[in-house]
Structure formats: structure tokens, C-alpha cells
Short mmCIF file of C-alpha atoms in Angstrom, two decimals:
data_model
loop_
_atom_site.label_atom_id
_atom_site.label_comp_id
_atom_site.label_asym_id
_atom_site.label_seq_id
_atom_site.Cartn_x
_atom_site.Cartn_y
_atom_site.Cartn_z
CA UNK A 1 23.62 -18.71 9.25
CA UNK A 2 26.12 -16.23 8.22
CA UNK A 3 24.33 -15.41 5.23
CA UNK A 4 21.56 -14.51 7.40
CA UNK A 5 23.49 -12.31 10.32
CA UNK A 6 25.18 -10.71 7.43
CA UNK A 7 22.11 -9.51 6.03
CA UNK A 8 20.77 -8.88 9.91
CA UNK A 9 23.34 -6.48 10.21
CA UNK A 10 23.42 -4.75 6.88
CA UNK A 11 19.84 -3.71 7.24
CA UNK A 12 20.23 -2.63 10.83
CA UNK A 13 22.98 0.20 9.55
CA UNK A 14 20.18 1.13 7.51
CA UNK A 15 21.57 0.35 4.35
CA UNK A 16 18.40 0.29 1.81
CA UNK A 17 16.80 -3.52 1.20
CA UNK A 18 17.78 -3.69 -2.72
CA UNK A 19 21.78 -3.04 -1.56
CA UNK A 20 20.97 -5.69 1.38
CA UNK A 21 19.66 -8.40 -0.58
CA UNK A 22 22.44 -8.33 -2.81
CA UNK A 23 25.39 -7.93 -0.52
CA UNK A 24 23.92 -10.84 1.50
CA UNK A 25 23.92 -12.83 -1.94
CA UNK A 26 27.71 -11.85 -1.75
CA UNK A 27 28.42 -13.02 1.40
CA UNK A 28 26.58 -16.21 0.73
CA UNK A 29 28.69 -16.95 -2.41
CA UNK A 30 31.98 -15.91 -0.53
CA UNK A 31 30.93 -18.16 2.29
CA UNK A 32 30.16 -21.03 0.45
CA UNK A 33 33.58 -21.48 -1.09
CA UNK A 34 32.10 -21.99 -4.61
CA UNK A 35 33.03 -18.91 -6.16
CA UNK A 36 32.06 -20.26 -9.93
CA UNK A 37 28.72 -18.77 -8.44
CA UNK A 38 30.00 -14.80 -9.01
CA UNK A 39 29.49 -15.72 -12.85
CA UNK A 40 26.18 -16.41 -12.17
CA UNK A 41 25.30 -13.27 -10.45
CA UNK A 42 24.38 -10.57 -12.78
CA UNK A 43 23.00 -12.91 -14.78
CA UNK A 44 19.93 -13.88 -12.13
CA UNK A 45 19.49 -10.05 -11.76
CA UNK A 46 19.08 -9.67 -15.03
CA UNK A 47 17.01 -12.56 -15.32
CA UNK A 48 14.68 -10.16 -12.65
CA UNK A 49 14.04 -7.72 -14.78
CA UNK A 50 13.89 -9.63 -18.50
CA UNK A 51 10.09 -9.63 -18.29
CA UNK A 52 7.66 -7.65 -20.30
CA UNK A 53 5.12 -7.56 -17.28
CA UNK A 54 6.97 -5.39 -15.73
CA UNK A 55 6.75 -2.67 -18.56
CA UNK A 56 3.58 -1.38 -16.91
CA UNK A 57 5.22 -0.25 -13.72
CA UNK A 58 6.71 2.75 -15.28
CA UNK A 59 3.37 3.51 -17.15
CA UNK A 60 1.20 3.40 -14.24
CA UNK A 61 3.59 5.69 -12.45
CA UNK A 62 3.27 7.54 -15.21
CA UNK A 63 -0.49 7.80 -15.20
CA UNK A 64 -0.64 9.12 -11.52
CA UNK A 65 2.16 11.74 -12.35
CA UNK A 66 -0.09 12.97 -15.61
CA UNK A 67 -3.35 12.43 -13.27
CA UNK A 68 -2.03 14.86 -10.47
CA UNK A 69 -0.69 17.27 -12.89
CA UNK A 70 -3.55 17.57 -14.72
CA UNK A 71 -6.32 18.54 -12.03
CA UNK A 72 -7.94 14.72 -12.21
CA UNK A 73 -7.64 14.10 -9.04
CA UNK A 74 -9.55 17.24 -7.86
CA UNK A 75 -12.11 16.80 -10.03
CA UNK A 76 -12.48 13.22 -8.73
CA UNK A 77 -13.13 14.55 -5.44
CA UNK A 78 -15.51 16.55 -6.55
CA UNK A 79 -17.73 13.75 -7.68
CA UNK A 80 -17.30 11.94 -4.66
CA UNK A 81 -18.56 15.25 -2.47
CA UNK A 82 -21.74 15.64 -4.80
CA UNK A 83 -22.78 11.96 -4.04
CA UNK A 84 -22.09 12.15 0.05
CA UNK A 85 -20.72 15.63 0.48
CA UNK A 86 -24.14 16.01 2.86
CA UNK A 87 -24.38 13.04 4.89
CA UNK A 88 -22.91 13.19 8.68
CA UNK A 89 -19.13 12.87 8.14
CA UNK A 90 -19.69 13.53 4.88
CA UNK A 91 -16.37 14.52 4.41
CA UNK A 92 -14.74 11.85 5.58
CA UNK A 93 -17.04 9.39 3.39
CA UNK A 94 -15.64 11.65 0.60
CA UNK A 95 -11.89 10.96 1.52
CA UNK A 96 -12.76 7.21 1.01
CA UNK A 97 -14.63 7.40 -1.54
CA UNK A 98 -12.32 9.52 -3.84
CA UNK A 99 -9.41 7.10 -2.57
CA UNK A 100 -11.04 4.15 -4.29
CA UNK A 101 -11.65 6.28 -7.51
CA UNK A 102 -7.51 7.91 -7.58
CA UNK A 103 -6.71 3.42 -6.73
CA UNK A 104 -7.98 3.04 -9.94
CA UNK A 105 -5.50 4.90 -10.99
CA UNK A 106 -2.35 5.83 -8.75
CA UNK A 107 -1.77 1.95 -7.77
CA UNK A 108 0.66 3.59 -4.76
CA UNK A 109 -0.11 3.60 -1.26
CA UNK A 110 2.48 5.95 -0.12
CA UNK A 111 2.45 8.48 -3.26
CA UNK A 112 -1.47 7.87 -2.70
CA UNK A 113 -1.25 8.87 1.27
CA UNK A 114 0.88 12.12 0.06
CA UNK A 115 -1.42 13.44 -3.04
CA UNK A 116 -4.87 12.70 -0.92
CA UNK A 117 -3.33 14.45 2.72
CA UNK A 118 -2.19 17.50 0.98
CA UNK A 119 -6.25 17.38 -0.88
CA UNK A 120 -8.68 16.28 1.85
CA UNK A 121 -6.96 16.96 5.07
CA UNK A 122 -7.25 20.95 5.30
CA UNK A 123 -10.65 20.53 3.97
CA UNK A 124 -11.71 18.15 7.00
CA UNK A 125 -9.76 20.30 9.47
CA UNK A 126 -11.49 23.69 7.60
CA UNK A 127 -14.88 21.77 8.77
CA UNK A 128 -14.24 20.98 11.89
CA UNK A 129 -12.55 17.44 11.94
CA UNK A 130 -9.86 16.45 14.09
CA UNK A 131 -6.83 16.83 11.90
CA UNK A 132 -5.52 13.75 13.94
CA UNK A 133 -8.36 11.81 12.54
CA UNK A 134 -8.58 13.33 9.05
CA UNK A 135 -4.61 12.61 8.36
CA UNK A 136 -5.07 8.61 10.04
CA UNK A 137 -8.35 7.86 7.69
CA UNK A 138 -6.42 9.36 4.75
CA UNK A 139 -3.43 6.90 5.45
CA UNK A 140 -6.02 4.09 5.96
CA UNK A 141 -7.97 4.81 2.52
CA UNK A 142 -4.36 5.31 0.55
CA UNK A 143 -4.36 1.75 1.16
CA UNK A 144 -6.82 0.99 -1.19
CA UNK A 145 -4.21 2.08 -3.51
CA UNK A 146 -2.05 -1.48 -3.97
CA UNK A 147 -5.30 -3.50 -3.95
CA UNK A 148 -7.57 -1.83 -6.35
CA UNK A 149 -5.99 -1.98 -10.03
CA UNK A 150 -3.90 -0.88 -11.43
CA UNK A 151 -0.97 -2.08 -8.75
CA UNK A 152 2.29 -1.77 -8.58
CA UNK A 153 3.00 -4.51 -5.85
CA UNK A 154 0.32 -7.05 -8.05
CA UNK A 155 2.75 -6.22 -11.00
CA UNK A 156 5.84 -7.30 -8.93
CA UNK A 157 4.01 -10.47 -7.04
CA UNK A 158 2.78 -11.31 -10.77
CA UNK A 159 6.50 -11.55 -11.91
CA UNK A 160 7.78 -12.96 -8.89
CA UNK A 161 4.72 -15.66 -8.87
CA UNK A 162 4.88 -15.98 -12.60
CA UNK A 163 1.24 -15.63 -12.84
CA UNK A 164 -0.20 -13.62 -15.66
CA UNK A 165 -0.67 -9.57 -14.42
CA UNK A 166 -4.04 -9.57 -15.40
CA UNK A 167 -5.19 -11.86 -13.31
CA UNK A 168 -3.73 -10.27 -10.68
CA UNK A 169 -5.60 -6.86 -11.06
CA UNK A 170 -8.33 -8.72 -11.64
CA UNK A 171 -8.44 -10.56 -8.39
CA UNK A 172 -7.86 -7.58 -6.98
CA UNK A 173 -11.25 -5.35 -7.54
CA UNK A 174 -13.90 -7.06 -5.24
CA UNK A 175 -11.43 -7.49 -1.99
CA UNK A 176 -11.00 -3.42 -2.95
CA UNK A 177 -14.78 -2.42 -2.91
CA UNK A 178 -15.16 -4.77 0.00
CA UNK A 179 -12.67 -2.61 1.70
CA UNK A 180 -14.36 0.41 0.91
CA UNK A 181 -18.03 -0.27 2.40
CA UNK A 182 -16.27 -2.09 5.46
CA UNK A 183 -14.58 1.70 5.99
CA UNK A 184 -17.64 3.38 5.02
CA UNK A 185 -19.39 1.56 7.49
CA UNK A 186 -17.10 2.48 9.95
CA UNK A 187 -17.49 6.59 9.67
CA UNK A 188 -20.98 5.75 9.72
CA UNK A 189 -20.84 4.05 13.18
CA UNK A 190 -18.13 6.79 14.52
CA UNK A 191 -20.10 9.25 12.82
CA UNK A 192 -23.29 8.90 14.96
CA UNK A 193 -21.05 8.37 18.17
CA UNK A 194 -18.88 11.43 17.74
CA UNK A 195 -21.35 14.32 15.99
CA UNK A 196 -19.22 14.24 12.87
CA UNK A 197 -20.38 17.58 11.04
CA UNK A 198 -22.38 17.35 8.01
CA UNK A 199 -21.18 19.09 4.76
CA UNK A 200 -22.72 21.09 2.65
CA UNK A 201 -25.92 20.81 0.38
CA UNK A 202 -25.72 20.83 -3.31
CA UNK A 203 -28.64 21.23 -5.22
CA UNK A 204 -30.04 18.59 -8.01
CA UNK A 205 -28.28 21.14 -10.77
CA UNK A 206 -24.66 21.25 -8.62
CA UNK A 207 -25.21 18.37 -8.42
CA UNK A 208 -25.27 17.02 -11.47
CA UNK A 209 -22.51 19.57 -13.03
CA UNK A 210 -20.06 18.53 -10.42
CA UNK A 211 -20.55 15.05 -11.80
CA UNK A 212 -20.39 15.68 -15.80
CA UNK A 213 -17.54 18.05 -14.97
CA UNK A 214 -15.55 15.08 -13.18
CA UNK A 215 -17.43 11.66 -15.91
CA UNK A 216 -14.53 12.21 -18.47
CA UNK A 217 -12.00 11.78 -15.83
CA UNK A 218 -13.37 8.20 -14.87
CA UNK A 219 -12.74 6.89 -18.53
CA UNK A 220 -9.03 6.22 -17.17
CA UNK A 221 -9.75 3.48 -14.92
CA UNK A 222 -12.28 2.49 -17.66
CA UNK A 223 -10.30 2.04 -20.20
CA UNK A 224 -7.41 0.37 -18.11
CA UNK A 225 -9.48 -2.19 -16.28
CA UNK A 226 -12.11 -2.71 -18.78
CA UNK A 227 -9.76 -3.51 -21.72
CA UNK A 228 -8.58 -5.91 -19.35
CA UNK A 229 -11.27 -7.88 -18.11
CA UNK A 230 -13.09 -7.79 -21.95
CA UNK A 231 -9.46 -9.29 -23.04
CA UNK A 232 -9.02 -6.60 -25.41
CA UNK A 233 -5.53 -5.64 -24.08
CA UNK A 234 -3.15 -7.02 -21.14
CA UNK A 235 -2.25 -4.98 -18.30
CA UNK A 236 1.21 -3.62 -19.95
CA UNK A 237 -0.65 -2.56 -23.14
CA UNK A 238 -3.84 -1.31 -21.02
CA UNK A 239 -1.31 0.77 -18.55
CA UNK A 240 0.06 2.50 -22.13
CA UNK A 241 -3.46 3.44 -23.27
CA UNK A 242 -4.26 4.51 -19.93
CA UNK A 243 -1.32 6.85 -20.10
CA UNK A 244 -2.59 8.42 -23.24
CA UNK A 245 -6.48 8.31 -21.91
CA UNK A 246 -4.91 10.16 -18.78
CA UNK A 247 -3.24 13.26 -21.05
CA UNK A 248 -6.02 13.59 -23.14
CA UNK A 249 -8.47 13.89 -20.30
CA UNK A 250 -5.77 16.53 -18.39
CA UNK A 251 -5.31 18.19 -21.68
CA UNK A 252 -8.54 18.85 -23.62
CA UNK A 253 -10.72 18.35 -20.49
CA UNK A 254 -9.43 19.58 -17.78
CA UNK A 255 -6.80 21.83 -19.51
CA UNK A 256 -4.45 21.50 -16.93
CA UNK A 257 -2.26 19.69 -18.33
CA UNK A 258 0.39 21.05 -20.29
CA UNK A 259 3.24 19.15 -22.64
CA UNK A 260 5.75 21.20 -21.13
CA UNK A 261 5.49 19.52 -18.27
CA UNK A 262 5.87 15.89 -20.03
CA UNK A 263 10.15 16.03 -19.09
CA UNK A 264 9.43 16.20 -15.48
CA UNK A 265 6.96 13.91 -14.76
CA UNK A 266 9.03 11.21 -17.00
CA UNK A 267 12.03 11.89 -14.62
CA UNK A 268 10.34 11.41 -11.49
CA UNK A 269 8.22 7.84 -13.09
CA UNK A 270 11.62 7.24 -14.38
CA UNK A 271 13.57 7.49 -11.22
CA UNK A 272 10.71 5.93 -9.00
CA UNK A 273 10.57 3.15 -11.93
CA UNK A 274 14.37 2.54 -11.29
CA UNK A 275 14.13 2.26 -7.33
CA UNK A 276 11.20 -1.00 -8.02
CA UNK A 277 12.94 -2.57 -10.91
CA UNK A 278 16.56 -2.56 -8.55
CA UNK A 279 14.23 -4.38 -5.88
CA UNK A 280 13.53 -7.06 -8.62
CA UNK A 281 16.75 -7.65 -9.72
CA UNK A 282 18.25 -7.95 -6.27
CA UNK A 283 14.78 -9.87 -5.35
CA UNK A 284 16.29 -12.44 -7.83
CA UNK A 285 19.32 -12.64 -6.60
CA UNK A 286 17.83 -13.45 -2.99
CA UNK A 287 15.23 -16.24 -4.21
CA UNK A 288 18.36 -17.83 -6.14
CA UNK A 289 20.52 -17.52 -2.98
CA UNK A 290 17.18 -18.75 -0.91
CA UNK A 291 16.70 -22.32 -3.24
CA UNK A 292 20.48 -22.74 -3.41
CA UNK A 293 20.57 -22.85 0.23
CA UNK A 294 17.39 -25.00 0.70
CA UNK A 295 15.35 -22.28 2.60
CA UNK A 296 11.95 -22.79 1.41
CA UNK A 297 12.29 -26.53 2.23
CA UNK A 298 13.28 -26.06 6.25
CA UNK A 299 10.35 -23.32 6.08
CA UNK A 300 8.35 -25.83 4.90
CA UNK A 301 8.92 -28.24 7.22
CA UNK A 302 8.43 -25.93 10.26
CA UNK A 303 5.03 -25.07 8.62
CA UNK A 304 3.56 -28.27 8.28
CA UNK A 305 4.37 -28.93 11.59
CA UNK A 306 2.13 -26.19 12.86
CA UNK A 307 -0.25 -26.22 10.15
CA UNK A 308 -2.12 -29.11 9.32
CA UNK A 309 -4.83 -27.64 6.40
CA UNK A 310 -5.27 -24.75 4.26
CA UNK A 311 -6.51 -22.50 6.64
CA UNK A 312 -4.68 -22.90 9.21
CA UNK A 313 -1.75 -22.03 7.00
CA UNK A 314 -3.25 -18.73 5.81
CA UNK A 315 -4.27 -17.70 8.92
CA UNK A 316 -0.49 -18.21 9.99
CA UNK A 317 0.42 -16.30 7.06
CA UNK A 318 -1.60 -13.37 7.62
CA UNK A 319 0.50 -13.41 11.53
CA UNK A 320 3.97 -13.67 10.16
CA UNK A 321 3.27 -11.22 7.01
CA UNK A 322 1.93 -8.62 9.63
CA UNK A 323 4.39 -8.64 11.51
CA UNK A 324 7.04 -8.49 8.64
CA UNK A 325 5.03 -5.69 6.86
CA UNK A 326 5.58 -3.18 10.21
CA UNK A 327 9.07 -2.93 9.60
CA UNK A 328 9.51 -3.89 5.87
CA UNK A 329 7.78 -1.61 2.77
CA UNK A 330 5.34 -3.20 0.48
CA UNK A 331 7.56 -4.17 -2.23
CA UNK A 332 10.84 -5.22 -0.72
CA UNK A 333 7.86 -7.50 1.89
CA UNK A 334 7.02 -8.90 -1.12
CA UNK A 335 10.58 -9.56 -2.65
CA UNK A 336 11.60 -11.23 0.93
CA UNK A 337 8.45 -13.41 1.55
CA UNK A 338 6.62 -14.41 -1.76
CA UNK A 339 9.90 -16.96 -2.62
CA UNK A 340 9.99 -18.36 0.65
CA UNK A 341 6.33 -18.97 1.44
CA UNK A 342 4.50 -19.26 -2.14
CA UNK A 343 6.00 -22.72 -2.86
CA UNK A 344 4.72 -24.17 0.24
CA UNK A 345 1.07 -22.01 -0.41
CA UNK A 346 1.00 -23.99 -4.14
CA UNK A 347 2.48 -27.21 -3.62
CA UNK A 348 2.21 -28.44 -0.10
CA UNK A 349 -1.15 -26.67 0.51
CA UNK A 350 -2.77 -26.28 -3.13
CA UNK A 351 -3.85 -22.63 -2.73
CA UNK A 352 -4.46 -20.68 -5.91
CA UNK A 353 -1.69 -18.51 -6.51
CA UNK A 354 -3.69 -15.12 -7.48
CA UNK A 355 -5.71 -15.53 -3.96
CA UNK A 356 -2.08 -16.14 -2.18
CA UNK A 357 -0.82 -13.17 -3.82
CA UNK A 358 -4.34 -10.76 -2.91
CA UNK A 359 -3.75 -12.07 0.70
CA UNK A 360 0.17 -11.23 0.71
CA UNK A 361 -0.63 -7.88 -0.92
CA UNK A 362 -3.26 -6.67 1.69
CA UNK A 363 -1.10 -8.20 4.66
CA UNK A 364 2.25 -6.12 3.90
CA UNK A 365 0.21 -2.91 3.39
CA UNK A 366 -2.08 -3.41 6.24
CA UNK A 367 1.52 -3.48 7.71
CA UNK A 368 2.10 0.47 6.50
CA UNK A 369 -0.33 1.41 8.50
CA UNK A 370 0.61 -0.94 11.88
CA UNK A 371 3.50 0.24 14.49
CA UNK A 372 6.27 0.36 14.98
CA UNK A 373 7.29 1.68 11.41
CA UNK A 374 3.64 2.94 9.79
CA UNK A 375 5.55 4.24 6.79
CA UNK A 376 1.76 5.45 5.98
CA UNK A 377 1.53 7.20 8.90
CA UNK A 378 4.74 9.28 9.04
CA UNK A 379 3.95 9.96 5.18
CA UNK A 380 0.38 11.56 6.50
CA UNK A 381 2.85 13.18 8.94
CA UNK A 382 4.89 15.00 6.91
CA UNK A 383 2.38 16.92 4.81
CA UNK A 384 -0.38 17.51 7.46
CA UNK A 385 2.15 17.85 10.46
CA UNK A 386 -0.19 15.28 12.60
CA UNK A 387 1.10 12.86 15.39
CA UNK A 388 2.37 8.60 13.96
CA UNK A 389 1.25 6.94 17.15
CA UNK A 390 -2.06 9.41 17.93
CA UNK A 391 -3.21 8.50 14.14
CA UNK A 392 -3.03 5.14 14.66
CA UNK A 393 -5.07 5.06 18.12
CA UNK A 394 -7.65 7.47 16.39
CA UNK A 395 -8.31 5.21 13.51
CA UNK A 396 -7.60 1.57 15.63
CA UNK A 397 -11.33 0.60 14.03
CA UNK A 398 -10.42 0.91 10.56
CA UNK A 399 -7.34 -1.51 11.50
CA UNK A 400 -9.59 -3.96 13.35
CA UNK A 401 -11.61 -4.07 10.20
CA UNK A 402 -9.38 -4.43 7.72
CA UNK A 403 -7.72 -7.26 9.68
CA UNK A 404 -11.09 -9.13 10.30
CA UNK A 405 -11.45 -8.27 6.43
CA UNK A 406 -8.31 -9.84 5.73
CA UNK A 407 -9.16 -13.05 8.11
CA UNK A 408 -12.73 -13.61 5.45
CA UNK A 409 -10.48 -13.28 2.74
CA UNK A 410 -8.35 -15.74 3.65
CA UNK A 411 -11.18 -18.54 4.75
CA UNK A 412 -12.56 -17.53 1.37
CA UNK A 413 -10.53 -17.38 -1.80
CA UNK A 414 -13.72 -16.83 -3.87
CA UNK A 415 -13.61 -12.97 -2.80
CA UNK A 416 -10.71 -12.77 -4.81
CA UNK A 417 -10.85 -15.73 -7.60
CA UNK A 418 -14.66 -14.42 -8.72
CA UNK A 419 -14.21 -12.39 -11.64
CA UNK A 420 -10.55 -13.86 -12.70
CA UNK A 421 -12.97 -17.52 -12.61
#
């Protein structure tokens, strides 16, 4: 109990989670009266961090820095105009659709949300779009991000879970593409009711040069997801020859990417690298402090006293991770819930792991994007200069169909186990 107000009130004076967790780990240990526990302490953050999974979080940072700085991401866009650039909304099928392409890549909701608004948001507003509108359904498609591979939160639920990364990614593609069409769907519907404008025709030769100007660009997510699923590679060693597929293509393709600008984009993977990793360590401090004190098992018992089967447990899941993912960010939601509730997923209820940890995933970003935080939203805010809470009534569809989305999912584990079976 005073573990818990301790940690209460650290967080409420807005002291950042990774401090919280381990001052509360403190305060535990002081309260206990055992202090033979303080030896123990560095060593279960270290014990965080000591795993080579968790090498390919810097390198697919890394890959969306090199991807950004070397025109990719415009050229992606591109593409995805020449294939719907014409329909009604056309341009707002294209923010989508070049969303799930830069997810392939970028694995970041937030640093997704910022690239994209500063991209497709002028554009929209240029033809006609609400900007209100344009900067909500860029928030909604960044986050595609974490749940199309590579991902940084599927890295840190794969250490956490201790369930092999690749499986993770895997799991992760046909929940992703799901998400897309449901979206798509969506503008097509809102499209028809609200006179979305139509964009501009290409013909068959622009066309088909905006395409094989933008092809060598989608060799990255190639090479990354197909050397996993063919077994060739696992995700650390696929996220390293991503990196190098990434500079080549900026480089020699592109040729916007220039080796002088290597230093910088290392610092800012490097210091974005260090934030995540400090989460871990202090995320092991917190599931030691959490099994030393028996949480899991008075969790437990609360839960099978509302739940009786399966489903019922996921669908309560999906409630309480909701709710925790509108005031808590994606990876710290992760570090705070996945040792407390994925014990009683695996051993009381017998769910698969990899489908526990697609469901957790898409619950704590669907929470970016829900109030009263919408870290999502005020991210969209600060480049396009668009209104949190009007964003979020604009684009309340796309919510209601990502949380239906996320109620299917949960009922049906093969959405996610497919390819990994």
C-alpha cells in the first residue's frame, strides 16, 4: 500500500515513469525492512537490458532517422497518390495508405504522427480538407506504426514476455492490413457523405514513373520482414540489414542522403534508444518489486472472479488496458501491465502469448489516440496547429472501428497467430 501511494504521488508531480518505477522500487525495499534487497537492485536493471533482442531498437530508430533524411518517405507517398491519388478523398486514402508503407519501416507512433503531419496535412488542407480532419486521420493512421513491423513496443513486449521478436512482428502484419482496409473503408463511407474532393489524374505514363521512382524504396521493409519470415535472419540481424538497405536506397537512389549527416541521426537514435532501454531497466525493477510483493497473484484472484473463460478475460483486458493507455504512453503501458496481467493470460487462461501481446500492443496505442491525454493528438497539434479534443470528435469513426477491430481480434487469436503458425 505504501509502495503503491508512493508511486501515486511520484507520477502525479510529473516526475517521468522510468524515475517512478524505480523510486517506488525504493520505497518498497525501504518499507519492507529487508534492506539485503538494495544489493539486488542494479542487478535486476541490468538484468532488463542483458538481452540481445533488444539490439534492434536502436537500429530501427535508426532506419526511420536514415528513411526521413533521405527523401524515402516522400517518395513513398508518391506511390501511394499514383494508386488512389484520384478517387473521392483521395487524399486522405493516400495518408493511410503511405502510413502502412513508412510502419514498415518507422515502427513509432508518435515520431510516425510528427514525420506524416508535417507531409500530408498542408497537402489535404492545400485541397480543400478540413485541417481538423486531415491532422486527426494522420494521428489515427500513425498508429499503424507499433503494429505493422518493424515495432518498437513488439521488441519491448518480446523481452518482457520472453517470446522470440520474430514472432512478434510476425503476428503483427495481418491485424496491421486489417487495420488499414477497416480505415479505408471508413473515408470511403465519410467520403460519399461529406463531398470529399477528388485529387488529381495521373496518366498511365505518371503513373507508372511515380511508381518505379518510389519500387527501390519498398526493398526496406522487404528485406526486413522477408528475411524474417523466410528465417534467413532474426529481427536484430534483419533491423541491421535494413539499416544498410535504408542508406543505400537514400544514397544511390534517392541521393538525398548524405554521410555527413550519419553523426546526427546516430545522436538522436542514440538518445531516443537510451530513453526505451531506461524504461526496461526500471520495468525490471517494477516486475521484481511486483512478484516479491505477490501482485500478480491478488490480480489474479480478482480476475477469475469476474472472468470465468478466455474471452471474457480479453474482453476485460481490452477495458482496463484502454483505460490505462489514455494516461500512460505505449511503452511505459507496456512496462506497467504486461508483468501483472500476462501470467494470468498464460497460465490461468492458456492464451498464446504472441496474440496477448498483439492485443496489449493495439490497446495502449488505441489509448494515444483516446482522451484525456491523446499524446497522438497533441503531437498532430504541435506541427499542424489543429485543436486535441475537435480531432478526436472529427475522426470518432476511425476510433469506433479500431475498437470493434480490436474486440474480433480478441474473440479470434488466429488474426494474429496465422502466419507465426
Amino acid at each position: 500500500m505504501v509502495t503503491s501511494a508512493a508511486f501515486v504521488a511520484i507520477m502525479l508531480v510529473g516526475v517521468p515513469i522510468g524515475l517512478c518505477l524505480c523510486l517506488a522500487g525504493i520505497v518498497y525495499i525501504a518499507a519492507s525492512g529487508n534492506p539485503v534487497l538494495f544489493q539486488s537492485y542494479p542487478l535486476q536493471m541490468f538484468s532488463g537490458v542483458d538481452s540481445y533482442g533488444l539490439i534492434a531498437i536502436p537500429l530501427f530508430i535508426l532506419i526511420g532517422e536514415i528513411m526521413n533524411g533521405g527523401g524515402i518517405t516522400r517518395r513513398i507517398v508518391e506511390m501511394a497518390m499514383a494508386f488512389v491519388g484520384a478517387l473521392r478523398g483521395g487524399l486522405a486514402y493516400v495518408n493511410v495508405l503511405a502510413n502502412m508503407f513508412v510502419a514498415s519501416i518507422l515502427g513509432s507512433a508518435t515520431a510516425q504522427v510528427a514525420i506524416m503531419s508535417q507531409i500530408m496535412v498542408p497537402e489535404m488542407e492545400r485541397q480543400g480538407y478540413d485541417k481538423t480532419f486531415a491532422a486527426g486521420l494522420t494521428a489515427y493512421a500513425g498508429m499503424l506504426g507499433p503494429i505493422i513491423p518493424p515495432s518498437v513496443m513488439f521488441v519491448v513486449y518480446s523481452v518482457l514476455a520472453q517470446v522470440p521478436v520474430s514472432d512478434m512482428l510476425i503476428s503483427g502484419i495481418i491485424p496491421g492490413v486489417l487495420l488499414t482496409v477497416l480505415f479505408c473503408t471508413i473515408i470511403a463511407v465519410m467520403g460519399f457523405v461529406y463531398n470529399f474532393p477528388s485529387g488529381a489524374r495521373m496518366t498511365p505514363r505518371e503513373r507508372l514513373m511515380t511508381v518505379l521512382r518510389a519500387l527501390p524504396t519498398l526493398s526496406i521493409p522487404v528485406v526486413i520482414v522477408g528475411s524474417i519470415l523466410t528465417g534467413l535472419a532474426n529481427a536484430t540481424e534483419a533491423a541491421a540489414v535494413g539499416a544498410i538497405a535504408a542508406a543505400l536506397v537514400g544514397r544511390y537512389w534517392t541521393r538525398e542522403f548524405r554521410f555527413s549527416q550519419v553523426p546526427e541521426m546516430l545522436l538522436r537514435s542514440g538518445i531516443y534508444s537510451a530513453i526505451v532501454l531506461f524504461l526496461v531497466a526500471a520495468a525490471a525493477v517494477f516486475s521484481w518489486i511486483l512478484i516479491f510483493g505477490k501482485v500478480p497473484q491478488e490480480v489474479a484472484g480478482w480476475i477469475q472472479s469476474v472472468a470465468r473463460d478466455p474471452v471474457t478475460f480479453m474482453l476485460l483486458v481490452n477495458v482496463i488496458l484502454i483505460i490505462i493507455g489514455t494516461v500512460i504512453d505505449g511503452v511505459p503501458g507496456l512496462i506497467m501491465t504486461v508483468p501483472i496481467l500476462l501470467p494470468i493470460a498464460t497460465e490461468v487462461y492458456h492464451v498464446d502469448p504472441r496474440h496477448f501481446g498483439v492485443v496489449v500492443v493495439i490497446n495502449l496505442v488505441l489509448g494515444l489516440l483516446s482522451p484525456p491525454v491523446g499524446l497522438c493528438f497533441f503531437v498532430a497539434a504541435a506541427v499542424t496547429g489543429a485543436k486535441p479534443g475537435k480531432m478526436f470528435m472529427v475522426t470518432l469513426p476511425f476510433f469506433v472501428i479500431a475498437f470493434l477491430m480490436l474486440i474480433i481480434l480478441s474473440v479470434w487469436p488466429t488474426l494474429s497467430l496465422a502466419l507465426v503458425n
